[in-house]
mmCIF file with all atom_site columns, C-alpha atoms in Angstrom:
data_model
loop_
_atom_site.group_PDB
_atom_site.id
_atom_site.type_symbol
_atom_site.label_atom_id
_atom_site.label_alt_id
_atom_site.label_comp_id
_atom_site.label_asym_id
_atom_site.label_entity_id
_atom_site.label_seq_id
_atom_site.pdbx_PDB_ins_code
_atom_site.Cartn_x
_atom_site.Cartn_y
_atom_site.Cartn_z
_atom_site.occupancy
_atom_site.B_iso_or_equiv
_atom_site.pdbx_formal_charge
_atom_site.auth_seq_id
_atom_site.auth_comp_id
_atom_site.auth_asym_id
_atom_site.auth_atom_id
_atom_site.pdbx_PDB_model_num
ATOM 1   C CA . MET A 1 1   ? 0.000   0.000   0.000   1.00 74.00 ? 1   MET A CA 1
ATOM 2   C CA . TRP A 1 2   ? 2.901   2.369   0.708   1.00 79.00 ? 2   TRP A CA 1
ATOM 3   C CA . ALA A 1 3   ? 3.925   2.197   -2.950  1.00 87.00 ? 3   ALA A CA 1
ATOM 4   C CA . GLN A 1 4   ? 0.426   3.202   -4.090  1.00 88.00 ? 4   GLN A CA 1
ATOM 5   C CA . ASN A 1 5   ? 0.351   6.114   -1.631  1.00 87.00 ? 5   ASN A CA 1
ATOM 6   C CA . ALA A 1 6   ? 3.764   7.257   -2.820  1.00 91.00 ? 6   ALA A CA 1
ATOM 7   C CA . ALA A 1 7   ? 2.668   6.939   -6.454  1.00 88.00 ? 7   ALA A CA 1
ATOM 8   C CA . VAL A 1 8   ? -0.395  9.110   -5.804  1.00 86.00 ? 8   VAL A CA 1
ATOM 9   C CA . LEU A 1 9   ? 1.806   11.820  -4.268  1.00 89.00 ? 9   LEU A CA 1
ATOM 10  C CA . LEU A 1 10  ? 4.183   11.702  -7.225  1.00 89.00 ? 10  LEU A CA 1
ATOM 11  C CA . MET A 1 11  ? 1.309   11.833  -9.719  1.00 88.00 ? 11  MET A CA 1
ATOM 12  C CA . ASN A 1 12  ? -0.237  14.805  -7.924  1.00 88.00 ? 12  ASN A CA 1
ATOM 13  C CA . ASN A 1 13  ? 3.057   16.618  -8.463  1.00 87.00 ? 13  ASN A CA 1
ATOM 14  C CA . GLY A 1 14  ? 3.191   15.716  -12.145 1.00 87.00 ? 14  GLY A CA 1
ATOM 15  C CA . LEU A 1 15  ? 5.954   13.137  -11.685 1.00 89.00 ? 15  LEU A CA 1
ATOM 16  C CA . TYR A 1 16  ? 4.361   10.425  -13.827 1.00 86.00 ? 16  TYR A CA 1
ATOM 17  C CA . VAL A 1 17  ? 7.525   8.614   -14.884 1.00 88.00 ? 17  VAL A CA 1
ATOM 18  C CA . GLU A 1 18  ? 8.827   8.553   -11.318 1.00 90.00 ? 18  GLU A CA 1
ATOM 19  C CA . ALA A 1 19  ? 5.503   7.099   -10.120 1.00 89.00 ? 19  ALA A CA 1
ATOM 20  C CA . ALA A 1 20  ? 5.792   4.284   -12.661 1.00 90.00 ? 20  ALA A CA 1
ATOM 21  C CA . THR A 1 21  ? 9.274   3.325   -11.451 1.00 91.00 ? 21  THR A CA 1
ATOM 22  C CA . ILE A 1 22  ? 8.052   2.257   -8.003  1.00 90.00 ? 22  ILE A CA 1
ATOM 23  C CA . ALA A 1 23  ? 5.473   -0.220  -9.308  1.00 90.00 ? 23  ALA A CA 1
ATOM 24  C CA . PRO A 1 24  ? 5.779   -3.630  -7.598  1.00 87.00 ? 24  PRO A CA 1
ATOM 25  C CA . SER A 1 25  ? 6.804   -6.684  -9.588  1.00 82.00 ? 25  SER A CA 1
ATOM 26  C CA . GLN A 1 26  ? 4.110   -8.835  -7.956  1.00 86.00 ? 26  GLN A CA 1
ATOM 27  C CA . ILE A 1 27  ? 0.387   -8.032  -8.095  1.00 88.00 ? 27  ILE A CA 1
ATOM 28  C CA . SER A 1 28  ? -2.013  -9.721  -5.691  1.00 89.00 ? 28  SER A CA 1
ATOM 29  C CA . SER A 1 29  ? -5.402  -8.202  -6.511  1.00 92.00 ? 29  SER A CA 1
ATOM 30  C CA . ALA A 1 30  ? -7.435  -6.909  -9.435  1.00 92.00 ? 30  ALA A CA 1
ATOM 31  C CA . ALA A 1 31  ? -7.735  -3.475  -7.813  1.00 92.00 ? 31  ALA A CA 1
ATOM 32  C CA . GLN A 1 32  ? -3.968  -3.273  -7.464  1.00 93.00 ? 32  GLN A CA 1
ATOM 33  C CA . ALA A 1 33  ? -3.468  -4.272  -11.098 1.00 94.00 ? 33  ALA A CA 1
ATOM 34  C CA . LEU A 1 34  ? -5.929  -1.605  -12.285 1.00 93.00 ? 34  LEU A CA 1
ATOM 35  C CA . PHE A 1 35  ? -4.245  1.057   -10.158 1.00 93.00 ? 35  PHE A CA 1
ATOM 36  C CA . TRP A 1 36  ? -0.800  0.406   -11.618 1.00 93.00 ? 36  TRP A CA 1
ATOM 37  C CA . ALA A 1 37  ? -2.171  0.047   -15.135 1.00 94.00 ? 37  ALA A CA 1
ATOM 38  C CA . ASP A 1 38  ? -3.563  3.570   -14.778 1.00 93.00 ? 38  ASP A CA 1
ATOM 39  C CA . ILE A 1 39  ? -0.175  4.820   -13.548 1.00 93.00 ? 39  ILE A CA 1
ATOM 40  C CA . MET A 1 40  ? 1.615   3.172   -16.477 1.00 94.00 ? 40  MET A CA 1
ATOM 41  C CA . TYR A 1 41  ? -0.854  4.602   -18.968 1.00 94.00 ? 41  TYR A CA 1
ATOM 42  C CA . ASP A 1 42  ? -0.503  8.140   -17.610 1.00 92.00 ? 42  ASP A CA 1
ATOM 43  C CA . SER A 1 43  ? 3.287   7.820   -17.775 1.00 93.00 ? 43  SER A CA 1
ATOM 44  C CA . HIS A 1 44  ? 2.967   6.774   -21.466 1.00 94.00 ? 44  HIS A CA 1
ATOM 45  C CA . ASN A 1 45  ? 4.319   3.296   -20.697 1.00 94.00 ? 45  ASN A CA 1
ATOM 46  C CA . TYR A 1 46  ? 1.597   1.588   -22.723 1.00 95.00 ? 46  TYR A CA 1
ATOM 47  C CA . GLU A 1 47  ? 3.166   -1.874  -22.981 1.00 95.00 ? 47  GLU A CA 1
ATOM 48  C CA . SER A 1 48  ? 3.448   -2.076  -19.199 1.00 94.00 ? 48  SER A CA 1
ATOM 49  C CA . ALA A 1 49  ? -0.127  -0.812  -18.885 1.00 95.00 ? 49  ALA A CA 1
ATOM 50  C CA . ILE A 1 50  ? -1.235  -3.691  -21.123 1.00 95.00 ? 50  ILE A CA 1
ATOM 51  C CA . LEU A 1 51  ? 0.620   -6.186  -18.929 1.00 95.00 ? 51  LEU A CA 1
ATOM 52  C CA . TYR A 1 52  ? -1.065  -4.883  -15.770 1.00 94.00 ? 52  TYR A CA 1
ATOM 53  C CA . LEU A 1 53  ? -4.469  -4.864  -17.448 1.00 94.00 ? 53  LEU A CA 1
ATOM 54  C CA . ASN A 1 54  ? -4.016  -8.456  -18.562 1.00 93.00 ? 54  ASN A CA 1
ATOM 55  C CA . ALA A 1 55  ? -3.133  -9.247  -14.947 1.00 94.00 ? 55  ALA A CA 1
ATOM 56  C CA . TYR A 1 56  ? -6.358  -7.508  -13.941 1.00 93.00 ? 56  TYR A CA 1
ATOM 57  C CA . LYS A 1 57  ? -8.314  -9.857  -16.211 1.00 90.00 ? 57  LYS A CA 1
ATOM 58  C CA . GLU A 1 58  ? -6.731  -12.879 -14.566 1.00 91.00 ? 58  GLU A CA 1
ATOM 59  C CA . LEU A 1 59  ? -7.435  -11.625 -11.047 1.00 92.00 ? 59  LEU A CA 1
ATOM 60  C CA . ALA A 1 60  ? -10.898 -10.101 -11.524 1.00 88.00 ? 60  ALA A CA 1
ATOM 61  C CA . ASP A 1 61  ? -14.154 -11.876 -10.743 1.00 79.00 ? 61  ASP A CA 1
ATOM 62  C CA . THR A 1 62  ? -15.385 -13.222 -14.072 1.00 70.00 ? 62  THR A CA 1
ATOM 63  C CA . ALA A 1 63  ? -18.852 -14.154 -12.822 1.00 72.00 ? 63  ALA A CA 1
ATOM 64  C CA . SER A 1 64  ? -20.307 -10.838 -13.958 1.00 75.00 ? 64  SER A CA 1
ATOM 65  C CA . PHE A 1 65  ? -19.275 -7.680  -15.788 1.00 77.00 ? 65  PHE A CA 1
ATOM 66  C CA . SER A 1 66  ? -18.484 -4.770  -13.442 1.00 81.00 ? 66  SER A CA 1
ATOM 67  C CA . GLU A 1 67  ? -17.738 -1.069  -13.784 1.00 84.00 ? 67  GLU A CA 1
ATOM 68  C CA . ASP A 1 68  ? -14.078 -1.797  -13.079 1.00 87.00 ? 68  ASP A CA 1
ATOM 69  C CA . ASP A 1 69  ? -14.153 -4.311  -15.939 1.00 87.00 ? 69  ASP A CA 1
ATOM 70  C CA . LEU A 1 70  ? -15.439 -1.626  -18.302 1.00 86.00 ? 70  LEU A CA 1
ATOM 71  C CA . LEU A 1 71  ? -12.845 0.851   -17.056 1.00 87.00 ? 71  LEU A CA 1
ATOM 72  C CA . ALA A 1 72  ? -10.081 -1.734  -17.504 1.00 90.00 ? 72  ALA A CA 1
ATOM 73  C CA . SER A 1 73  ? -11.260 -2.685  -20.996 1.00 89.00 ? 73  SER A CA 1
ATOM 74  C CA . SER A 1 74  ? -11.477 0.968   -22.020 1.00 88.00 ? 74  SER A CA 1
ATOM 75  C CA . LEU A 1 75  ? -7.955  1.620   -20.745 1.00 91.00 ? 75  LEU A CA 1
ATOM 76  C CA . LEU A 1 76  ? -6.692  -1.563  -22.405 1.00 93.00 ? 76  LEU A CA 1
ATOM 77  C CA . SER A 1 77  ? -8.272  -0.614  -25.729 1.00 92.00 ? 77  SER A CA 1
ATOM 78  C CA . ASP A 1 78  ? -6.667  2.834   -25.643 1.00 91.00 ? 78  ASP A CA 1
ATOM 79  C CA . ALA A 1 79  ? -3.272  1.409   -24.634 1.00 94.00 ? 79  ALA A CA 1
ATOM 80  C CA . MET A 1 80  ? -3.443  -1.101  -27.474 1.00 94.00 ? 80  MET A CA 1
ATOM 81  C CA . ILE A 1 81  ? -4.262  1.621   -30.006 1.00 91.00 ? 81  ILE A CA 1
ATOM 82  C CA . LEU A 1 82  ? -1.277  3.662   -28.818 1.00 92.00 ? 82  LEU A CA 1
ATOM 83  C CA . SER A 1 83  ? 0.876   0.531   -29.078 1.00 93.00 ? 83  SER A CA 1
ATOM 84  C CA . GLY A 1 84  ? -0.228  -0.114  -32.660 1.00 92.00 ? 84  GLY A CA 1
ATOM 85  C CA . LYS A 1 85  ? -2.410  -3.107  -31.771 1.00 93.00 ? 85  LYS A CA 1
ATOM 86  C CA . GLU A 1 86  ? -5.608  -1.893  -33.408 1.00 90.00 ? 86  GLU A CA 1
ATOM 87  C CA . GLU A 1 87  ? -7.209  -5.283  -33.999 1.00 90.00 ? 87  GLU A CA 1
ATOM 88  C CA . GLU A 1 88  ? -6.785  -6.304  -30.357 1.00 92.00 ? 88  GLU A CA 1
ATOM 89  C CA . ALA A 1 89  ? -8.095  -2.880  -29.319 1.00 92.00 ? 89  ALA A CA 1
ATOM 90  C CA . ASP A 1 90  ? -11.270 -3.447  -31.314 1.00 91.00 ? 90  ASP A CA 1
ATOM 91  C CA . GLU A 1 91  ? -11.764 -6.840  -29.658 1.00 90.00 ? 91  GLU A CA 1
ATOM 92  C CA . GLU A 1 92  ? -11.790 -5.048  -26.299 1.00 89.00 ? 92  GLU A CA 1
ATOM 93  C CA . ARG A 1 93  ? -14.253 -2.465  -27.588 1.00 89.00 ? 93  ARG A CA 1
ATOM 94  C CA . GLN A 1 94  ? -16.547 -5.200  -28.875 1.00 88.00 ? 94  GLN A CA 1
ATOM 95  C CA . ARG A 1 95  ? -16.412 -6.859  -25.449 1.00 85.00 ? 95  ARG A CA 1
ATOM 96  C CA . MET A 1 96  ? -17.619 -3.639  -23.864 1.00 85.00 ? 96  MET A CA 1
ATOM 97  C CA . ILE A 1 97  ? -20.274 -3.010  -26.511 1.00 85.00 ? 97  ILE A CA 1
ATOM 98  C CA . GLU A 1 98  ? -21.646 -6.524  -26.015 1.00 85.00 ? 98  GLU A CA 1
ATOM 99  C CA . ALA A 1 99  ? -21.888 -5.936  -22.255 1.00 83.00 ? 99  ALA A CA 1
ATOM 100 C CA . LEU A 1 100 ? -23.714 -2.647  -22.824 1.00 80.00 ? 100 LEU A CA 1
ATOM 101 C CA . ALA A 1 101 ? -26.055 -4.287  -25.329 1.00 79.00 ? 101 ALA A CA 1
ATOM 102 C CA . ALA A 1 102 ? -26.868 -6.945  -22.720 1.00 79.00 ? 102 ALA A CA 1
ATOM 103 C CA . GLY A 1 103 ? -28.141 -4.223  -20.379 1.00 76.00 ? 103 GLY A CA 1
ATOM 104 C CA . PHE A 1 104 ? -25.064 -3.298  -18.345 1.00 76.00 ? 104 PHE A CA 1
ATOM 105 C CA . GLU A 1 105 ? -25.313 0.308   -17.115 1.00 74.00 ? 105 GLU A CA 1
ATOM 106 C CA . PHE A 1 106 ? -22.177 2.340   -16.510 1.00 70.00 ? 106 PHE A CA 1
ATOM 107 C CA . THR A 1 107 ? -22.655 5.135   -13.960 1.00 71.00 ? 107 THR A CA 1
ATOM 108 C CA . ARG A 1 108 ? -19.174 6.633   -13.722 1.00 67.00 ? 108 ARG A CA 1
ATOM 109 C CA . ASN A 1 109 ? -17.980 9.521   -15.871 1.00 64.00 ? 109 ASN A CA 1
ATOM 110 C CA . THR A 1 110 ? -14.466 8.141   -16.355 1.00 60.00 ? 110 THR A CA 1
ATOM 111 C CA . VAL A 1 111 ? -15.273 6.434   -19.666 1.00 64.00 ? 111 VAL A CA 1
ATOM 112 C CA . GLU A 1 112 ? -16.886 8.174   -22.635 1.00 75.00 ? 112 GLU A CA 1
ATOM 113 C CA . VAL A 1 113 ? -18.959 5.125   -23.546 1.00 82.00 ? 113 VAL A CA 1
ATOM 114 C CA . PRO A 1 114 ? -20.360 6.391   -26.899 1.00 86.00 ? 114 PRO A CA 1
ATOM 115 C CA . ALA A 1 115 ? -16.788 6.864   -28.137 1.00 87.00 ? 115 ALA A CA 1
ATOM 116 C CA . LEU A 1 116 ? -16.411 3.077   -28.059 1.00 87.00 ? 116 LEU A CA 1
ATOM 117 C CA . TYR A 1 117 ? -18.956 2.817   -30.861 1.00 90.00 ? 117 TYR A CA 1
ATOM 118 C CA . VAL A 1 118 ? -17.393 5.603   -32.925 1.00 91.00 ? 118 VAL A CA 1
ATOM 119 C CA . ASN A 1 119 ? -13.933 4.033   -32.672 1.00 90.00 ? 119 ASN A CA 1
ATOM 120 C CA . SER A 1 120 ? -15.253 0.596   -33.606 1.00 91.00 ? 120 SER A CA 1
ATOM 121 C CA . ALA A 1 121 ? -17.153 2.043   -36.572 1.00 92.00 ? 121 ALA A CA 1
ATOM 122 C CA . TYR A 1 122 ? -13.949 3.753   -37.705 1.00 91.00 ? 122 TYR A CA 1
ATOM 123 C CA . TRP A 1 123 ? -12.017 0.496   -37.403 1.00 91.00 ? 123 TRP A CA 1
ATOM 124 C CA . ALA A 1 124 ? -14.682 -1.309  -39.459 1.00 91.00 ? 124 ALA A CA 1
ATOM 125 C CA . LYS A 1 125 ? -14.304 1.371   -42.120 1.00 91.00 ? 125 LYS A CA 1
ATOM 126 C CA . LYS A 1 126 ? -10.518 0.908   -42.173 1.00 89.00 ? 126 LYS A CA 1
ATOM 127 C CA . ARG A 1 127 ? -11.054 -2.816  -42.754 1.00 88.00 ? 127 ARG A CA 1
ATOM 128 C CA . ASN A 1 128 ? -13.537 -2.087  -45.570 1.00 87.00 ? 128 ASN A CA 1
ATOM 129 C CA . MET A 1 129 ? -16.448 -3.634  -43.665 1.00 88.00 ? 129 MET A CA 1
ATOM 130 C CA . PRO A 1 130 ? -19.340 -1.237  -44.400 1.00 88.00 ? 130 PRO A CA 1
ATOM 131 C CA . VAL A 1 131 ? -22.048 -3.615  -43.171 1.00 89.00 ? 131 VAL A CA 1
ATOM 132 C CA . GLU A 1 132 ? -20.359 -3.856  -39.764 1.00 91.00 ? 132 GLU A CA 1
ATOM 133 C CA . GLN A 1 133 ? -19.718 -0.113  -39.774 1.00 92.00 ? 133 GLN A CA 1
ATOM 134 C CA . TYR A 1 134 ? -23.421 0.530   -40.381 1.00 92.00 ? 134 TYR A CA 1
ATOM 135 C CA . ARG A 1 135 ? -24.455 -1.941  -37.667 1.00 91.00 ? 135 ARG A CA 1
ATOM 136 C CA . ILE A 1 136 ? -22.264 -0.224  -35.078 1.00 92.00 ? 136 ILE A CA 1
ATOM 137 C CA . LEU A 1 137 ? -23.463 3.252   -36.050 1.00 93.00 ? 137 LEU A CA 1
ATOM 138 C CA . GLN A 1 138 ? -27.089 2.155   -35.816 1.00 92.00 ? 138 GLN A CA 1
ATOM 139 C CA . ALA A 1 139 ? -26.491 0.782   -32.312 1.00 90.00 ? 139 ALA A CA 1
ATOM 140 C CA . LEU A 1 140 ? -24.768 4.038   -31.386 1.00 90.00 ? 140 LEU A CA 1
ATOM 141 C CA . LEU A 1 141 ? -27.687 6.172   -32.558 1.00 89.00 ? 141 LEU A CA 1
ATOM 142 C CA . GLU A 1 142 ? -30.152 3.915   -30.787 1.00 88.00 ? 142 GLU A CA 1
ATOM 143 C CA . HIS A 1 143 ? -28.453 4.269   -27.406 1.00 85.00 ? 143 HIS A CA 1
ATOM 144 C CA . TYR A 1 144 ? -26.854 7.725   -27.731 1.00 86.00 ? 144 TYR A CA 1
ATOM 145 C CA . PRO A 1 145 ? -28.904 9.791   -30.223 1.00 86.00 ? 145 PRO A CA 1
ATOM 146 C CA . TYR A 1 146 ? -27.502 13.114  -28.937 1.00 83.00 ? 146 TYR A CA 1
ATOM 147 C CA . TYR A 1 147 ? -23.822 12.189  -29.157 1.00 86.00 ? 147 TYR A CA 1
ATOM 148 C CA . VAL A 1 148 ? -22.501 14.680  -31.705 1.00 83.00 ? 148 VAL A CA 1
ATOM 149 C CA . PRO A 1 149 ? -19.312 12.787  -32.769 1.00 85.00 ? 149 PRO A CA 1
ATOM 150 C CA . GLY A 1 150 ? -21.531 9.756   -33.439 1.00 88.00 ? 150 GLY A CA 1
ATOM 151 C CA . LEU A 1 151 ? -23.910 11.801  -35.552 1.00 87.00 ? 151 LEU A CA 1
ATOM 152 C CA . LEU A 1 152 ? -20.989 13.210  -37.534 1.00 86.00 ? 152 LEU A CA 1
ATOM 153 C CA . ALA A 1 153 ? -19.680 9.683   -38.145 1.00 90.00 ? 153 ALA A CA 1
ATOM 154 C CA . TYR A 1 154 ? -23.174 8.713   -39.304 1.00 90.00 ? 154 TYR A CA 1
ATOM 155 C CA . GLY A 1 155 ? -23.230 11.729  -41.631 1.00 87.00 ? 155 GLY A CA 1
ATOM 156 C CA . ASN A 1 156 ? -19.910 10.704  -43.160 1.00 87.00 ? 156 ASN A CA 1
ATOM 157 C CA . TYR A 1 157 ? -21.195 7.174   -43.692 1.00 88.00 ? 157 TYR A CA 1
ATOM 158 C CA . ALA A 1 158 ? -24.390 8.529   -45.283 1.00 87.00 ? 158 ALA A CA 1
ATOM 159 C CA . LEU A 1 159 ? -22.410 10.592  -47.767 1.00 82.00 ? 159 LEU A CA 1
ATOM 160 C CA . GLU A 1 160 ? -20.142 7.664   -48.639 1.00 84.00 ? 160 GLU A CA 1
ATOM 161 C CA . SER A 1 161 ? -23.011 5.211   -49.082 1.00 82.00 ? 161 SER A CA 1
ATOM 162 C CA . ALA A 1 162 ? -25.110 7.670   -51.084 1.00 76.00 ? 162 ALA A CA 1
ATOM 163 C CA . THR A 1 163 ? -22.324 8.214   -53.593 1.00 74.00 ? 163 THR A CA 1
ATOM 164 C CA . LEU A 1 164 ? -21.472 4.543   -54.195 1.00 69.00 ? 164 LEU A CA 1
ATOM 165 C CA . LYS A 1 165 ? -21.544 3.744   -57.903 1.00 68.00 ? 165 LYS A CA 1
ATOM 166 C CA . GLU A 1 166 ? -20.604 0.951   -60.234 1.00 61.00 ? 166 GLU A CA 1
ATOM 167 C CA . ASP A 1 167 ? -18.772 2.521   -63.146 1.00 61.00 ? 167 ASP A CA 1
ATOM 168 C CA . ASP A 1 168 ? -17.882 -0.679  -64.987 1.00 59.00 ? 168 ASP A CA 1
ATOM 169 C CA . PRO A 1 169 ? -20.067 -1.062  -68.110 1.00 65.00 ? 169 PRO A CA 1
ATOM 170 C CA . LEU A 1 170 ? -19.564 -4.839  -67.988 1.00 64.00 ? 170 LEU A CA 1
ATOM 171 C CA . LEU A 1 171 ? -21.255 -4.942  -64.585 1.00 58.00 ? 171 LEU A CA 1
ATOM 172 C CA . ALA A 1 172 ? -24.140 -2.906  -65.949 1.00 63.00 ? 172 ALA A CA 1
ATOM 173 C CA . GLU A 1 173 ? -24.495 -5.412  -68.764 1.00 65.00 ? 173 GLU A CA 1
ATOM 174 C CA . LEU A 1 174 ? -24.562 -8.305  -66.282 1.00 67.00 ? 174 LEU A CA 1
ATOM 175 C CA . ARG A 1 175 ? -27.267 -6.572  -64.252 1.00 67.00 ? 175 ARG A CA 1
ATOM 176 C CA . ALA A 1 176 ? -29.317 -6.019  -67.370 1.00 71.00 ? 176 ALA A CA 1
ATOM 177 C CA . LYS A 1 177 ? -29.209 -9.774  -67.905 1.00 69.00 ? 177 LYS A CA 1
ATOM 178 C CA . GLY A 1 178 ? -30.258 -10.425 -64.297 1.00 74.00 ? 178 GLY A CA 1
ATOM 179 C CA . ARG A 1 179 ? -26.895 -11.809 -63.266 1.00 74.00 ? 179 ARG A CA 1
ATOM 180 C CA . ARG A 1 180 ? -24.556 -10.843 -60.413 1.00 75.00 ? 180 ARG A CA 1
ATOM 181 C CA . THR A 1 181 ? -20.990 -11.673 -59.458 1.00 69.00 ? 181 THR A CA 1
ATOM 182 C CA . VAL A 1 182 ? -19.918 -12.254 -55.847 1.00 70.00 ? 182 VAL A CA 1
ATOM 183 C CA . ALA A 1 183 ? -18.431 -8.763  -55.823 1.00 69.00 ? 183 ALA A CA 1
ATOM 184 C CA . MET A 1 184 ? -21.736 -7.334  -57.041 1.00 68.00 ? 184 MET A CA 1
ATOM 185 C CA . GLU A 1 185 ? -23.608 -9.157  -54.279 1.00 71.00 ? 185 GLU A CA 1
ATOM 186 C CA . LYS A 1 186 ? -21.284 -7.629  -51.693 1.00 75.00 ? 186 LYS A CA 1
ATOM 187 C CA . PHE A 1 187 ? -21.809 -4.211  -53.258 1.00 71.00 ? 187 PHE A CA 1
ATOM 188 C CA . ASP A 1 188 ? -25.588 -4.622  -53.113 1.00 72.00 ? 188 ASP A CA 1
ATOM 189 C CA . ALA A 1 189 ? -25.404 -5.708  -49.459 1.00 73.00 ? 189 ALA A CA 1
ATOM 190 C CA . ILE A 1 190 ? -23.901 -2.383  -48.350 1.00 79.00 ? 190 ILE A CA 1
ATOM 191 C CA . PRO A 1 191 ? -26.601 -0.518  -46.371 1.00 83.00 ? 191 PRO A CA 1
ATOM 192 C CA . ARG A 1 192 ? -27.435 2.856   -47.904 1.00 83.00 ? 192 ARG A CA 1
ATOM 193 C CA . VAL A 1 193 ? -28.242 5.887   -45.790 1.00 82.00 ? 193 VAL A CA 1
ATOM 194 C CA . SER A 1 194 ? -29.669 9.068   -47.261 1.00 80.00 ? 194 SER A CA 1
ATOM 195 C CA . VAL A 1 195 ? -27.785 12.271  -46.563 1.00 79.00 ? 195 VAL A CA 1
ATOM 196 C CA . GLU A 1 196 ? -31.165 13.865  -45.833 1.00 80.00 ? 196 GLU A CA 1
ATOM 197 C CA . ASP A 1 197 ? -31.645 11.486  -42.906 1.00 80.00 ? 197 ASP A CA 1
ATOM 198 C CA . ALA A 1 198 ? -28.216 12.312  -41.478 1.00 80.00 ? 198 ALA A CA 1
ATOM 199 C CA . VAL A 1 199 ? -28.760 16.050  -41.869 1.00 78.00 ? 199 VAL A CA 1
ATOM 200 C CA . VAL A 1 200 ? -32.162 15.925  -40.154 1.00 79.00 ? 200 VAL A CA 1
ATOM 201 C CA . ARG A 1 201 ? -30.720 13.914  -37.250 1.00 81.00 ? 201 ARG A CA 1
ATOM 202 C CA . ILE A 1 202 ? -27.889 16.398  -36.776 1.00 77.00 ? 202 ILE A CA 1
ATOM 203 C CA . GLU A 1 203 ? -30.211 19.398  -37.091 1.00 77.00 ? 203 GLU A CA 1
ATOM 204 C CA . ASN A 1 204 ? -32.512 17.953  -34.432 1.00 77.00 ? 204 ASN A CA 1
ATOM 205 C CA . VAL A 1 205 ? -29.625 17.666  -31.965 1.00 74.00 ? 205 VAL A CA 1
ATOM 206 C CA . CYS A 1 206 ? -28.083 21.101  -32.505 1.00 70.00 ? 206 CYS A CA 1
ATOM 207 C CA . GLY A 1 207 ? -28.772 23.148  -29.405 1.00 61.00 ? 207 GLY A CA 1
ATOM 208 C CA . GLU A 1 208 ? -29.812 20.077  -27.422 1.00 61.00 ? 208 GLU A CA 1
ATOM 209 C CA . SER A 1 209 ? -26.448 18.469  -26.681 1.00 54.00 ? 209 SER A CA 1
ATOM 210 C CA . GLY A 1 210 ? -25.497 21.017  -24.010 1.00 57.00 ? 210 GLY A CA 1
ATOM 211 C CA . ASN A 1 211 ? -22.121 21.490  -25.713 1.00 57.00 ? 211 ASN A CA 1
ATOM 212 C CA . LYS A 1 212 ? -21.890 24.742  -27.697 1.00 60.00 ? 212 LYS A CA 1
ATOM 213 C CA . GLU A 1 213 ? -18.588 23.779  -29.313 1.00 62.00 ? 213 GLU A CA 1
ATOM 214 C CA . ALA A 1 214 ? -19.994 20.420  -30.439 1.00 58.00 ? 214 ALA A CA 1
ATOM 215 C CA . ASP A 1 215 ? -23.117 22.131  -31.755 1.00 59.00 ? 215 ASP A CA 1
ATOM 216 C CA . ALA A 1 216 ? -20.989 24.545  -33.788 1.00 64.00 ? 216 ALA A CA 1
ATOM 217 C CA . VAL A 1 217 ? -19.063 21.640  -35.318 1.00 63.00 ? 217 VAL A CA 1
ATOM 218 C CA . ALA A 1 218 ? -22.336 19.875  -36.082 1.00 61.00 ? 218 ALA A CA 1
ATOM 219 C CA . ARG A 1 219 ? -23.824 22.932  -37.803 1.00 64.00 ? 219 ARG A CA 1
ATOM 220 C CA . THR A 1 220 ? -20.701 23.303  -39.920 1.00 69.00 ? 220 THR A CA 1
ATOM 221 C CA . ARG A 1 221 ? -20.886 19.652  -40.925 1.00 63.00 ? 221 ARG A CA 1
ATOM 222 C CA . ILE A 1 222 ? -24.547 20.060  -41.923 1.00 59.00 ? 222 ILE A CA 1
ATOM 223 C CA . GLN A 1 223 ? -23.519 22.687  -44.456 1.00 60.00 ? 223 GLN A CA 1
ATOM 224 C CA . GLU A 1 224 ? -20.632 20.519  -45.684 1.00 66.00 ? 224 GLU A CA 1
ATOM 225 C CA . LEU A 1 225 ? -22.888 17.516  -46.148 1.00 58.00 ? 225 LEU A CA 1
ATOM 226 C CA . ALA A 1 226 ? -25.418 19.645  -47.953 1.00 51.00 ? 226 ALA A CA 1
ATOM 227 C CA . GLY A 1 227 ? -22.771 21.034  -50.254 1.00 55.00 ? 227 GLY A CA 1
ATOM 228 C CA . GLU A 1 228 ? -21.146 17.681  -50.978 1.00 52.00 ? 228 GLU A CA 1
ATOM 229 C CA . SER A 1 229 ? -24.435 15.910  -51.667 1.00 44.00 ? 229 SER A CA 1
ATOM 230 C CA . GLY A 1 230 ? -26.412 18.686  -53.310 1.00 38.00 ? 230 GLY A CA 1
ATOM 231 C CA . TYR A 1 231 ? -29.085 18.418  -50.610 1.00 36.00 ? 231 TYR A CA 1
ATOM 232 C CA . ALA A 1 232 ? -30.538 21.790  -49.635 1.00 34.00 ? 232 ALA A CA 1
ATOM 233 C CA . THR A 1 233 ? -30.912 22.716  -45.966 1.00 35.00 ? 233 THR A CA 1
ATOM 234 C CA . LEU A 1 234 ? -32.930 25.565  -44.505 1.00 31.00 ? 234 LEU A CA 1
#
């Protein structure tokens, strides 16, 4: 316990690296592992943070999902991203999203829960998985309809899906004959979202989020979407 008390004092004085150097080599509890993982993360020692968070998983009660579990998974996901382990980071995010979908309620303010969905949607986009990207964004809007970054991500997806085109004349000829390739089936399976729908959603939230800066960004994006799509806004 003395090491944790000393680490808190060092952290309060901005001595993050020094706090990390007094971490014990042996961890005996999940709470202890989470504490030192947080210290390692704040000192930018992300690999060590990952090690402590994996130790947390081994020591934590696995009978049910807890708020500490969500905090640990969020920290682990962020540490993995900063360590270049994006696929593993998304696995952690999906674990949290599944727990939230099952009805788990997170009451602390230490994790920006909606950001989990936005980051996972972005990762799906990077992997060229538009169906998964759409699924995540829909879940986000269902649970957090006033989350401005989520609405902006939805607007970007709407613009991308609305402008999808097949420019190959051979594909057009196949369609005319009622035939489709596997690639064409995948193209047809991509969910389309109208830009009008995204704009209306964002307009409805402007002024309601309680964040003037976020509202300003949202209003700017409305005009950008309108200009890029040709859709007229009032």
